[in-house]
């Protein structure tokens, strides 16, 4: 019995090692203009009437992970319409070194599962406010593939497109490609290690950025 348990643990251990190795090799694969780090802590709480409350606090560093870029507080309320379909209203308060922005969004997502694989599609409209500036409206479309590897490890890959709300249908403002691992570490606690390659400001001055992230979350 002990040997069987050891064999079950082995693939999970190997997966984590390979994930960390890829994580360290990314800077050599992409000759990006900058490297950033995103670290966050968050929680979620299920409420009556199919509602769910989520909160996240995040810190982002830029300039080769050496200087402050922004921090934000994000709170959202979502409603489960039926299995797989959820609508969500997030609000974000963003603090930069020299300015403050606020963002209000509305999104809908659908998840289709055929174990051990989950497919998820999300579309989001977001409006960002800044004093003495015009609002910035974007449509975001994200597709994710998640794979349940045992009971505690879930690797994933995703792609996301950003379109100006009032722009041409084919016009892109930004795109992101991401992969990572979500690992359950204790009851109702998890850590996500992830990498994002993003190309932003496509219409003006395209900038390629590597993002290395770590997120801790728990259910309350």
Coordinates of N, CA and C in Angstrom, one line a residue:
X1 N 0.8 -1.2 0.0 CA 0.0 0.0 0.0 C 0.9 1.3 0.0
X2 N 1.9 1.2 0.8 CA 2.8 2.4 0.8 C 3.4 2.7 -0.5
X3 N 3.8 1.6 -1.2 CA 4.5 1.8 -2.5 C 3.5 2.4 -3.5
X4 N 2.2 2.0 -3.5 CA 1.2 2.6 -4.4 C 1.1 4.1 -4.1
X5 N 1.1 4.5 -2.9 CA 1.0 5.9 -2.5 C 2.2 6.7 -3.0
X6 N 3.4 6.0 -2.9 CA 4.6 6.7 -3.4 C 4.5 6.9 -4.9
X7 N 4.0 5.9 -5.6 CA 3.9 6.0 -7.1 C 2.9 7.1 -7.5
X8 N 1.8 7.3 -6.7 CA 0.9 8.3 -7.0 C 1.5 9.7 -6.8
X9 N 2.3 9.9 -5.8 CA 2.9 11.2 -5.5 C 4.0 11.5 -6.5
X10 N 4.6 10.5 -7.1 CA 5.8 10.8 -8.0 C 5.4 11.7 -9.2
X11 N 4.3 11.4 -10.0 CA 3.9 12.3 -11.1 C 3.7 13.7 -10.7
X12 N 3.1 13.9 -9.5 CA 2.8 15.2 -9.0 C 4.1 16.0 -8.7
X13 N 5.1 15.3 -8.1 CA 6.4 15.9 -7.8 C 7.1 16.3 -9.1
X14 N 7.1 15.4 -10.0 CA 7.7 15.7 -11.3 C 7.1 16.9 -12.0
X15 N 5.8 16.9 -12.0 CA 5.1 18.0 -12.6 C 5.5 19.4 -12.0
X16 N 5.5 19.4 -10.7 CA 5.9 20.7 -10.0 C 7.4 21.0 -10.4
X17 N 8.3 20.1 -10.5 CA 9.6 20.3 -10.9 C 9.7 20.9 -12.3
X18 N 9.0 20.2 -13.2 CA 9.0 20.7 -14.6 C 8.4 22.1 -14.7
X19 N 7.4 22.4 -13.9 CA 6.8 23.7 -13.9 C 7.8 24.8 -13.4
X20 N 8.5 24.5 -12.4 CA 9.5 25.4 -11.8 C 10.6 25.6 -12.9
X21 N 11.0 24.5 -13.5 CA 12.1 24.6 -14.5 C 11.7 25.5 -15.7
X22 N 10.5 25.3 -16.2 CA 10.0 26.2 -17.3 C 9.9 27.6 -16.8
X23 N 9.5 27.8 -15.6 CA 9.4 29.1 -15.0 C 10.7 29.9 -15.0
X24 N 11.8 29.2 -14.7 CA 13.1 29.8 -14.7 C 13.7 30.0 -16.1
X25 N 13.3 29.2 -17.0 CA 13.8 29.3 -18.4 C 13.2 30.4 -19.2
X26 N 12.0 30.8 -18.8 CA 11.3 31.8 -19.7 C 12.1 33.0 -20.1
X27 N 12.8 33.7 -19.2 CA 13.5 34.9 -19.6 C 14.5 34.6 -20.8
X28 N 15.0 33.4 -20.9 CA 15.9 33.1 -22.0 C 15.2 32.8 -23.3
X29 N 13.9 32.4 -23.2 CA 13.1 32.0 -24.4 C 12.6 33.3 -25.0
X30 N 12.2 34.2 -24.3 CA 11.6 35.5 -24.8 C 12.5 36.7 -24.6
X31 N 12.9 37.4 -25.6 CA 13.7 38.6 -25.5 C 12.8 39.8 -25.3
X32 N 12.1 39.8 -24.1 CA 11.1 40.8 -23.9 C 11.8 42.2 -23.5
X33 N 10.9 43.2 -23.5 CA 11.4 44.6 -23.2 C 11.5 44.8 -21.6
X34 N 10.7 44.0 -20.9 CA 10.7 44.2 -19.4 C 10.3 42.9 -18.8
X35 N 10.6 42.7 -17.5 CA 10.1 41.6 -16.6 C 9.4 42.2 -15.5
X36 N 8.3 41.7 -15.1 CA 7.5 42.1 -14.0 C 7.2 41.0 -13.1
X37 N 6.8 41.3 -11.8 CA 6.3 40.3 -10.9 C 4.9 40.7 -10.4
X38 N 4.0 39.8 -10.3 CA 2.7 40.0 -9.7 C 2.5 39.1 -8.6
X39 N 2.3 39.6 -7.4 CA 2.0 38.7 -6.2 C 0.7 39.2 -5.6
X40 N 0.0 38.2 -5.1 CA -1.3 38.6 -4.6 C -1.8 37.6 -3.5
X41 N -2.7 38.1 -2.7 CA -3.4 37.3 -1.7 C -4.9 37.6 -1.8
X42 N -5.7 36.5 -1.8 CA -7.1 36.7 -2.0 C -8.0 35.7 -1.2
X43 N -9.2 35.9 -1.1 CA -10.1 35.0 -0.5 C -11.5 35.0 -1.2
X44 N -12.3 34.0 -1.0 CA -13.6 33.9 -1.6 C -14.6 33.3 -0.5
X45 N -15.8 33.8 -0.6 CA -16.8 33.3 0.3 C -18.1 33.1 -0.4
X46 N -18.6 31.8 -0.3 CA -19.9 31.5 -0.9 C -21.0 32.1 0.0
X47 N -22.0 32.7 -0.7 CA -23.1 33.3 0.0 C -24.4 32.6 -0.4
X48 N -25.5 32.9 0.3 CA -26.8 32.4 -0.1 C -27.2 32.8 -1.5
X49 N -28.2 32.2 -2.1 CA -28.8 32.5 -3.3 C -27.8 32.5 -4.5
X50 N -26.9 31.5 -4.5 CA -25.9 31.2 -5.5 C -24.9 32.4 -5.8
X51 N -24.7 33.2 -4.7 CA -23.8 34.3 -4.9 C -22.4 34.0 -4.3
X52 N -21.4 34.6 -4.8 CA -20.1 34.4 -4.2 C -19.3 35.8 -4.2
X53 N -18.7 36.0 -3.0 CA -17.9 37.3 -2.8 C -16.4 36.9 -2.9
X54 N -15.7 37.7 -3.6 CA -14.2 37.5 -3.7 C -13.5 38.8 -3.5
X55 N -12.3 38.7 -2.9 CA -11.5 39.9 -2.7 C -10.0 39.5 -3.0
X56 N -9.3 40.5 -3.6 CA -7.9 40.2 -3.9 C -7.1 41.5 -3.7
X57 N -5.9 41.4 -3.1 CA -5.0 42.5 -3.0 C -3.7 42.1 -3.7
X58 N -3.2 42.9 -4.6 CA -2.1 42.6 -5.5 C -1.1 43.7 -5.5
X59 N 0.2 43.3 -5.7 CA 1.3 44.2 -5.8 C 2.1 43.8 -7.1
X60 N 2.4 44.8 -7.9 CA 3.1 44.6 -9.2 C 4.3 45.4 -9.2
X61 N 5.4 44.8 -9.6 CA 6.7 45.4 -9.8 C 7.1 45.4 -11.3
X62 N 7.9 46.4 -11.7 CA 8.3 46.5 -13.1 C 9.8 46.8 -13.1
X63 N 10.3 47.2 -14.3 CA 11.8 47.5 -14.5 C 12.6 46.4 -14.0
X64 N 12.5 45.2 -14.6 CA 13.2 44.0 -14.2 C 13.0 43.7 -12.7
X65 N 11.7 43.8 -12.3 CA 11.2 43.5 -11.0 C 12.0 44.3 -9.9
X66 N 12.3 45.6 -10.2 CA 13.1 46.4 -9.3 C 12.3 47.6 -8.7
X67 N 11.2 48.0 -9.4 CA 10.5 49.2 -8.9 C 9.0 49.0 -8.9
X68 N 8.4 49.8 -8.1 CA 6.9 49.7 -7.9 C 6.2 50.1 -9.2
X69 N 5.2 49.3 -9.6 CA 4.4 49.7 -10.7 C 3.0 50.1 -10.2
X70 N 2.3 49.2 -9.5 CA 1.0 49.5 -9.0 C 0.6 48.5 -7.9
X71 N -0.4 48.9 -7.1 CA -1.0 47.9 -6.2 C -2.5 48.2 -6.4
X72 N -3.3 47.1 -6.2 CA -4.8 47.3 -6.3 C -5.5 46.4 -5.3
X73 N -6.7 46.9 -5.0 CA -7.7 46.1 -4.2 C -8.8 45.8 -5.2
X74 N -9.2 44.5 -5.3 CA -10.2 44.1 -6.2 C -11.3 43.3 -5.4
X75 N -12.6 43.8 -5.5 CA -13.7 43.1 -4.9 C -14.7 42.8 -5.9
X76 N -15.3 41.6 -5.9 CA -16.3 41.2 -6.9 C -17.4 40.4 -6.3
X77 N -18.6 40.5 -6.9 CA -19.7 39.7 -6.5 C -20.2 39.0 -7.8
X78 N -20.4 37.7 -7.7 CA -20.8 36.9 -8.8 C -22.0 36.1 -8.5
X79 N -22.7 35.7 -9.6 CA -24.0 34.9 -9.4 C -23.9 33.7 -10.4
X80 N -24.2 32.5 -9.8 CA -24.2 31.3 -10.6 C -25.6 31.2 -11.2
X81 N -25.7 31.4 -12.6 CA -26.9 31.3 -13.3 C -27.4 29.8 -13.4
X82 N -26.5 28.9 -13.8 CA -26.7 27.5 -13.7 C -25.3 26.9 -13.8
X83 N -25.3 25.5 -13.7 CA -24.0 24.9 -13.7 C -23.1 25.3 -14.9
X84 N -22.0 25.9 -14.7 CA -21.1 26.3 -15.7 C -21.1 27.7 -16.1
X85 N -22.3 28.4 -15.9 CA -22.5 29.8 -16.3 C -22.5 30.7 -15.1
X86 N -21.7 31.7 -15.1 CA -21.6 32.6 -14.0 C -21.4 34.1 -14.5
X87 N -22.1 35.0 -13.9 CA -21.9 36.4 -14.2 C -21.3 37.1 -13.0
X88 N -20.5 38.2 -13.3 CA -19.7 38.7 -12.2 C -19.6 40.3 -12.4
X89 N -19.5 41.0 -11.3 CA -19.3 42.4 -11.3 C -18.1 42.7 -10.4
X90 N -17.0 43.0 -11.0 CA -15.8 43.3 -10.2 C -15.6 44.9 -10.1
X91 N -15.0 45.3 -9.0 CA -14.6 46.7 -8.8 C -13.2 46.7 -8.4
X92 N -12.3 47.6 -9.0 CA -10.9 47.6 -8.7 C -10.5 49.0 -8.4
X93 N -9.7 49.2 -7.3 CA -9.1 50.5 -6.9 C -7.6 50.4 -7.1
X94 N -7.1 51.1 -8.0 CA -5.7 51.0 -8.4 C -4.8 52.2 -8.0
X95 N -3.7 51.9 -7.3 CA -2.8 53.0 -6.9 C -1.5 52.9 -7.6
X96 N -1.2 53.9 -8.3 CA 0.2 54.0 -9.0 C 1.0 55.0 -8.2
X97 N 2.2 55.2 -8.6 CA 3.1 56.1 -7.9 C 2.6 57.6 -8.0
X98 N 2.0 57.9 -9.1 CA 1.6 59.3 -9.3 C 0.1 59.5 -9.7
X99 N -0.7 58.5 -9.6 CA -2.1 58.6 -9.9 C -2.9 57.5 -9.3
X100 N -4.2 57.6 -9.4 CA -5.1 56.6 -8.9 C -6.2 56.4 -10.0
X101 N -6.5 55.1 -10.2 CA -7.5 54.8 -11.2 C -8.6 53.9 -10.5
X102 N -9.8 53.9 -11.1 CA -10.8 53.0 -10.6 C -11.4 52.3 -11.8
X103 N -11.7 51.0 -11.6 CA -12.2 50.2 -12.7 C -13.5 49.4 -12.3
X104 N -14.5 49.5 -13.1 CA -15.7 48.8 -12.9 C -15.9 47.9 -14.2
X105 N -16.3 46.6 -13.9 CA -16.4 45.6 -15.0 C -17.7 44.8 -14.9
X106 N -18.0 44.2 -16.0 CA -19.1 43.2 -16.0 C -18.7 42.1 -16.9
X107 N -18.8 40.9 -16.4 CA -18.3 39.7 -17.1 C -19.2 38.5 -17.0
X108 N -19.1 37.7 -18.0 CA -19.8 36.4 -18.0 C -18.9 35.3 -18.4
X109 N -19.0 34.2 -17.7 CA -18.0 33.1 -18.0 C -18.8 31.7 -18.1
X110 N -18.3 30.9 -18.9 CA -18.9 29.5 -19.1 C -17.8 28.5 -19.0
X111 N -18.1 27.5 -18.1 CA -17.1 26.4 -17.9 C -17.7 25.1 -18.4
X112 N -17.0 24.3 -19.2 CA -17.5 23.0 -19.7 C -16.4 22.0 -19.2
X113 N -16.9 21.0 -18.5 CA -16.0 20.0 -17.9 C -16.2 18.6 -18.5
X114 N -15.1 18.0 -18.9 CA -15.1 16.5 -19.2 C -13.9 16.0 -18.5
X115 N -14.0 15.5 -17.3 CA -12.9 15.2 -16.5 C -11.9 14.3 -17.2
X116 N -10.6 14.6 -17.0 CA -10.0 15.6 -16.0 C -9.8 17.0 -16.6
X117 N -10.4 17.3 -17.8 CA -10.2 18.6 -18.5 C -11.4 19.5 -18.3
X118 N -11.1 20.8 -18.0 CA -12.1 21.9 -18.0 C -11.7 22.9 -19.0
X119 N -12.7 23.3 -19.8 CA -12.6 24.4 -20.7 C -13.4 25.6 -20.2
X120 N -12.8 26.8 -20.3 CA -13.5 28.0 -19.8 C -13.4 29.1 -20.7
X121 N -14.5 29.8 -21.0 CA -14.5 31.0 -21.8 C -15.1 32.2 -21.0
X122 N -14.4 33.3 -21.1 CA -14.9 34.5 -20.3 C -14.9 35.7 -21.2
X123 N -15.9 36.5 -21.2 CA -15.9 37.8 -21.9 C -16.2 38.9 -20.9
X124 N -15.5 40.0 -20.9 CA -15.6 41.0 -19.9 C -15.6 42.4 -20.6
X125 N -16.5 43.3 -20.1 CA -16.4 44.7 -20.5 C -15.9 45.4 -19.3
X126 N -14.9 46.3 -19.4 CA -14.4 47.0 -18.3 C -14.2 48.5 -18.7
X127 N -14.5 49.3 -17.7 CA -14.4 50.8 -17.9 C -13.5 51.3 -16.7
X128 N -12.4 52.0 -17.1 CA -11.4 52.5 -16.2 C -11.6 54.1 -16.1
X129 N -11.6 54.5 -14.9 CA -11.8 56.0 -14.6 C -10.5 56.5 -14.0
X130 N -10.2 57.8 -14.4 CA -9.1 58.5 -13.9 C -9.4 60.0 -13.9
X131 N -9.1 60.7 -12.8 CA -9.4 62.1 -12.7 C -8.9 62.9 -13.9
X132 N -9.7 63.8 -14.5 CA -9.3 64.7 -15.6 C -8.9 63.9 -16.9
X133 N -9.3 62.6 -17.0 CA -9.0 61.9 -18.2 C -10.3 61.2 -18.7
X134 N -10.3 60.9 -20.0 CA -11.4 60.2 -20.6 C -11.5 58.8 -20.1
X135 N -12.6 58.2 -20.0 CA -12.7 56.8 -19.6 C -12.1 55.9 -20.6
X136 N -11.5 54.8 -20.2 CA -10.9 53.8 -21.0 C -11.8 52.5 -21.0
X137 N -12.4 52.2 -22.1 CA -13.3 51.1 -22.2 C -12.7 50.0 -23.1
X138 N -12.7 48.8 -22.5 CA -12.1 47.6 -23.2 C -13.1 46.4 -23.1
X139 N -13.0 45.6 -24.2 CA -13.6 44.3 -24.2 C -12.5 43.2 -24.1
X140 N -12.6 42.3 -23.1 CA -11.6 41.3 -23.0 C -12.2 39.9 -23.2
X141 N -11.5 39.1 -24.0 CA -12.0 37.7 -24.2 C -10.9 36.7 -23.8
X142 N -11.2 35.8 -23.0 CA -10.2 34.9 -22.4 C -10.7 33.4 -22.6
X143 N -9.8 32.6 -23.0 CA -10.1 31.1 -23.1 C -9.0 30.4 -22.4
X144 N -9.5 29.4 -21.5 CA -8.5 28.7 -20.7 C -8.8 27.2 -20.8
X145 N -7.7 26.4 -20.6 CA -7.8 25.0 -20.6 C -7.1 24.5 -19.3
X146 N -7.8 23.8 -18.4 CA -7.3 23.3 -17.1 C -7.3 21.8 -17.1
X147 N -6.3 21.2 -16.5 CA -6.2 19.8 -16.4 C -6.0 19.4 -14.9
X148 N -6.9 18.5 -14.5 CA -6.8 18.1 -13.1 C -5.8 16.9 -13.0
X149 N -4.7 17.2 -12.4 CA -3.6 16.2 -12.3 C -3.6 15.7 -10.8
X150 N -4.3 14.7 -10.5 CA -4.4 14.2 -9.2 C -5.4 15.1 -8.4
X151 N -5.4 15.0 -7.1 CA -6.3 15.8 -6.3 C -5.8 17.2 -5.9
X152 N -4.5 17.4 -6.0 CA -4.0 18.7 -5.5 C -3.3 19.6 -6.6
X153 N -3.1 19.1 -7.8 CA -2.4 19.9 -8.8 C -3.2 20.1 -10.0
X154 N -3.3 21.3 -10.5 CA -4.0 21.6 -11.7 C -3.3 22.6 -12.6
X155 N -2.6 22.1 -13.6 CA -1.9 23.0 -14.6 C -2.9 23.6 -15.5
X156 N -2.6 24.7 -16.1 CA -3.5 25.4 -17.0 C -2.7 26.2 -18.1
X157 N -3.4 26.5 -19.1 CA -2.9 27.4 -20.2 C -4.0 28.3 -20.6
X158 N -3.7 29.5 -20.9 CA -4.8 30.4 -21.4 C -4.3 31.5 -22.3
X159 N -5.2 32.1 -23.1 CA -5.0 33.2 -24.0 C -6.0 34.2 -23.8
X160 N -5.6 35.5 -23.9 CA -6.6 36.6 -23.7 C -6.3 37.7 -24.7
X161 N -7.4 38.3 -25.2 CA -7.4 39.4 -26.2 C -8.1 40.6 -25.6
X162 N -7.5 41.8 -25.8 CA -8.1 43.0 -25.4 C -8.4 43.9 -26.6
X163 N -9.7 44.3 -26.7 CA -10.1 45.1 -27.8 C -10.7 46.4 -27.3
X164 N -10.3 47.6 -27.9 CA -11.0 48.8 -27.6 C -12.5 48.7 -27.8
X165 N -13.3 49.2 -26.9 CA -14.7 49.0 -27.0 C -15.3 49.7 -28.3
X166 N -14.8 50.9 -28.6 CA -15.3 51.7 -29.7 C -14.4 51.6 -30.9
X167 N -13.5 50.6 -30.9 CA -12.6 50.5 -32.0 C -13.1 49.5 -33.1
X168 N -12.3 49.2 -34.1 CA -12.6 48.3 -35.1 C -12.6 46.8 -34.5
X169 N -13.5 46.0 -35.0 CA -13.6 44.6 -34.4 C -12.3 43.9 -34.4
X170 N -11.4 44.1 -35.5 CA -10.2 43.4 -35.6 C -9.0 44.1 -34.8
X171 N -9.3 45.3 -34.3 CA -8.2 46.0 -33.6 C -7.9 45.5 -32.3
X172 N -6.6 45.2 -32.0 CA -6.2 44.7 -30.7 C -5.4 45.8 -29.9
X173 N -5.7 45.8 -28.6 CA -5.0 46.7 -27.8 C -3.8 46.0 -27.0
X174 N -4.1 44.7 -26.7 CA -3.2 43.9 -26.0 C -3.6 42.4 -26.1
X175 N -2.6 41.5 -26.0 CA -2.9 40.1 -25.9 C -1.9 39.5 -24.8
X176 N -2.4 38.4 -24.2 CA -1.7 37.7 -23.2 C -1.7 36.2 -23.4
X177 N -0.6 35.5 -23.2 CA -0.6 34.1 -23.2 C 0.0 33.6 -21.8
X178 N -0.6 32.7 -21.2 CA -0.3 32.3 -19.8 C -0.3 30.8 -19.6
X179 N 0.6 30.4 -18.7 CA 0.4 29.0 -18.2 C 0.9 29.0 -16.7
X180 N 0.4 28.0 -16.0 CA 0.8 27.9 -14.6 C 0.3 26.7 -13.9
X181 N 0.5 26.6 -12.6 CA 0.0 25.5 -11.8 C -0.7 26.1 -10.6
X182 N -1.9 25.4 -10.3 CA -2.5 25.7 -9.0 C -2.4 24.5 -8.1
X183 N -1.9 24.7 -6.9 CA -1.6 23.6 -6.0 C -2.3 23.8 -4.7
X184 N -3.1 22.8 -4.3 CA -3.8 22.9 -3.0 C -2.8 22.5 -1.9
X185 N -2.6 23.4 -1.0 CA -1.6 23.1 0.1 C -2.2 22.7 1.4
X186 N -3.4 23.2 1.7 CA -4.1 22.8 2.9 C -5.6 22.8 2.6
X187 N -6.4 22.5 3.5 CA -7.8 22.5 3.3 C -8.2 24.0 3.1
X188 N -8.9 24.2 1.9 CA -9.4 25.5 1.5 C -8.3 26.5 1.2
X189 N -7.1 26.1 1.1 CA -5.9 27.0 0.7 C -5.2 26.5 -0.5
X190 N -4.8 27.4 -1.3 CA -4.1 27.1 -2.6 C -3.1 28.1 -3.0
X191 N -2.1 27.7 -3.7 CA -1.1 28.6 -4.3 C -1.1 28.4 -5.8
X192 N -1.0 29.5 -6.5 CA -0.9 29.5 -8.0 C 0.4 30.1 -8.4
X193 N 1.2 29.4 -9.2 CA 2.5 29.8 -9.7 C 2.2 30.0 -11.2
X194 N 2.5 31.2 -11.8 CA 2.2 31.3 -13.2 C 3.1 32.2 -13.9
X195 N 3.1 32.1 -15.2 CA 3.9 33.0 -16.1 C 2.9 33.6 -17.2
X196 N 3.1 34.8 -17.5 CA 2.3 35.5 -18.6 C 3.3 36.2 -19.5
X197 N 3.1 35.9 -20.8 CA 3.8 36.8 -21.8 C 2.7 37.7 -22.4
X198 N 2.9 39.0 -22.3 CA 1.9 39.9 -22.8 C 2.6 40.9 -23.8
X199 N 1.8 41.3 -24.7 CA 2.2 42.4 -25.7 C 1.2 43.5 -25.6
X200 N 1.6 44.7 -25.2 CA 0.6 45.7 -24.9 C 0.9 46.9 -25.8
X201 N -0.1 47.9 -25.7 CA 0.0 49.1 -26.5 C 0.3 48.8 -28.0
X202 N -0.5 47.9 -28.5 CA -0.2 47.4 -29.9 C -0.5 48.5 -31.0
X203 N -1.4 49.4 -30.7 CA -1.7 50.4 -31.7 C -0.7 51.5 -31.7
X204 N 0.1 51.7 -30.7 CA 1.0 52.9 -30.6 C 2.5 52.5 -30.5
X205 N 2.9 51.9 -29.4 CA 4.3 51.5 -29.2 C 4.3 50.1 -28.5
X206 N 4.2 49.0 -29.3 CA 4.2 47.7 -28.8 C 5.3 47.4 -27.8
X207 N 4.9 46.8 -26.7 CA 5.9 46.5 -25.6 C 5.7 45.0 -25.2
X208 N 6.7 44.2 -25.2 CA 6.7 42.8 -24.8 C 7.1 42.7 -23.4
X209 N 6.4 42.0 -22.6 CA 6.6 41.9 -21.1 C 6.5 40.5 -20.7
X210 N 7.4 40.0 -19.9 CA 7.3 38.8 -19.1 C 6.8 39.1 -17.7
X211 N 5.8 38.3 -17.3 CA 5.3 38.4 -16.0 C 5.4 37.1 -15.2
X212 N 6.0 37.2 -14.0 CA 6.2 36.0 -13.1 C 5.3 36.2 -11.9
X213 N 4.4 35.3 -11.7 CA 3.4 35.5 -10.6 C 3.3 34.5 -9.6
X214 N 2.8 34.9 -8.4 CA 2.6 34.0 -7.3 C 1.3 34.5 -6.6
X215 N 0.3 33.6 -6.4 CA -0.9 34.0 -5.8 C -1.3 33.0 -4.7
X216 N -1.7 33.5 -3.6 CA -2.2 32.7 -2.5 C -3.7 33.0 -2.3
X217 N -4.5 32.0 -2.2 CA -5.9 32.2 -1.9 C -6.5 31.2 -1.0
X218 N -7.6 31.6 -0.3 CA -8.3 30.7 0.6 C -9.8 30.9 0.6
X219 N -10.5 29.9 0.8 CA -12.0 30.0 0.9 C -12.3 30.2 2.4
X220 N -13.2 31.1 2.6 CA -13.6 31.5 3.9 C -15.0 30.9 4.3

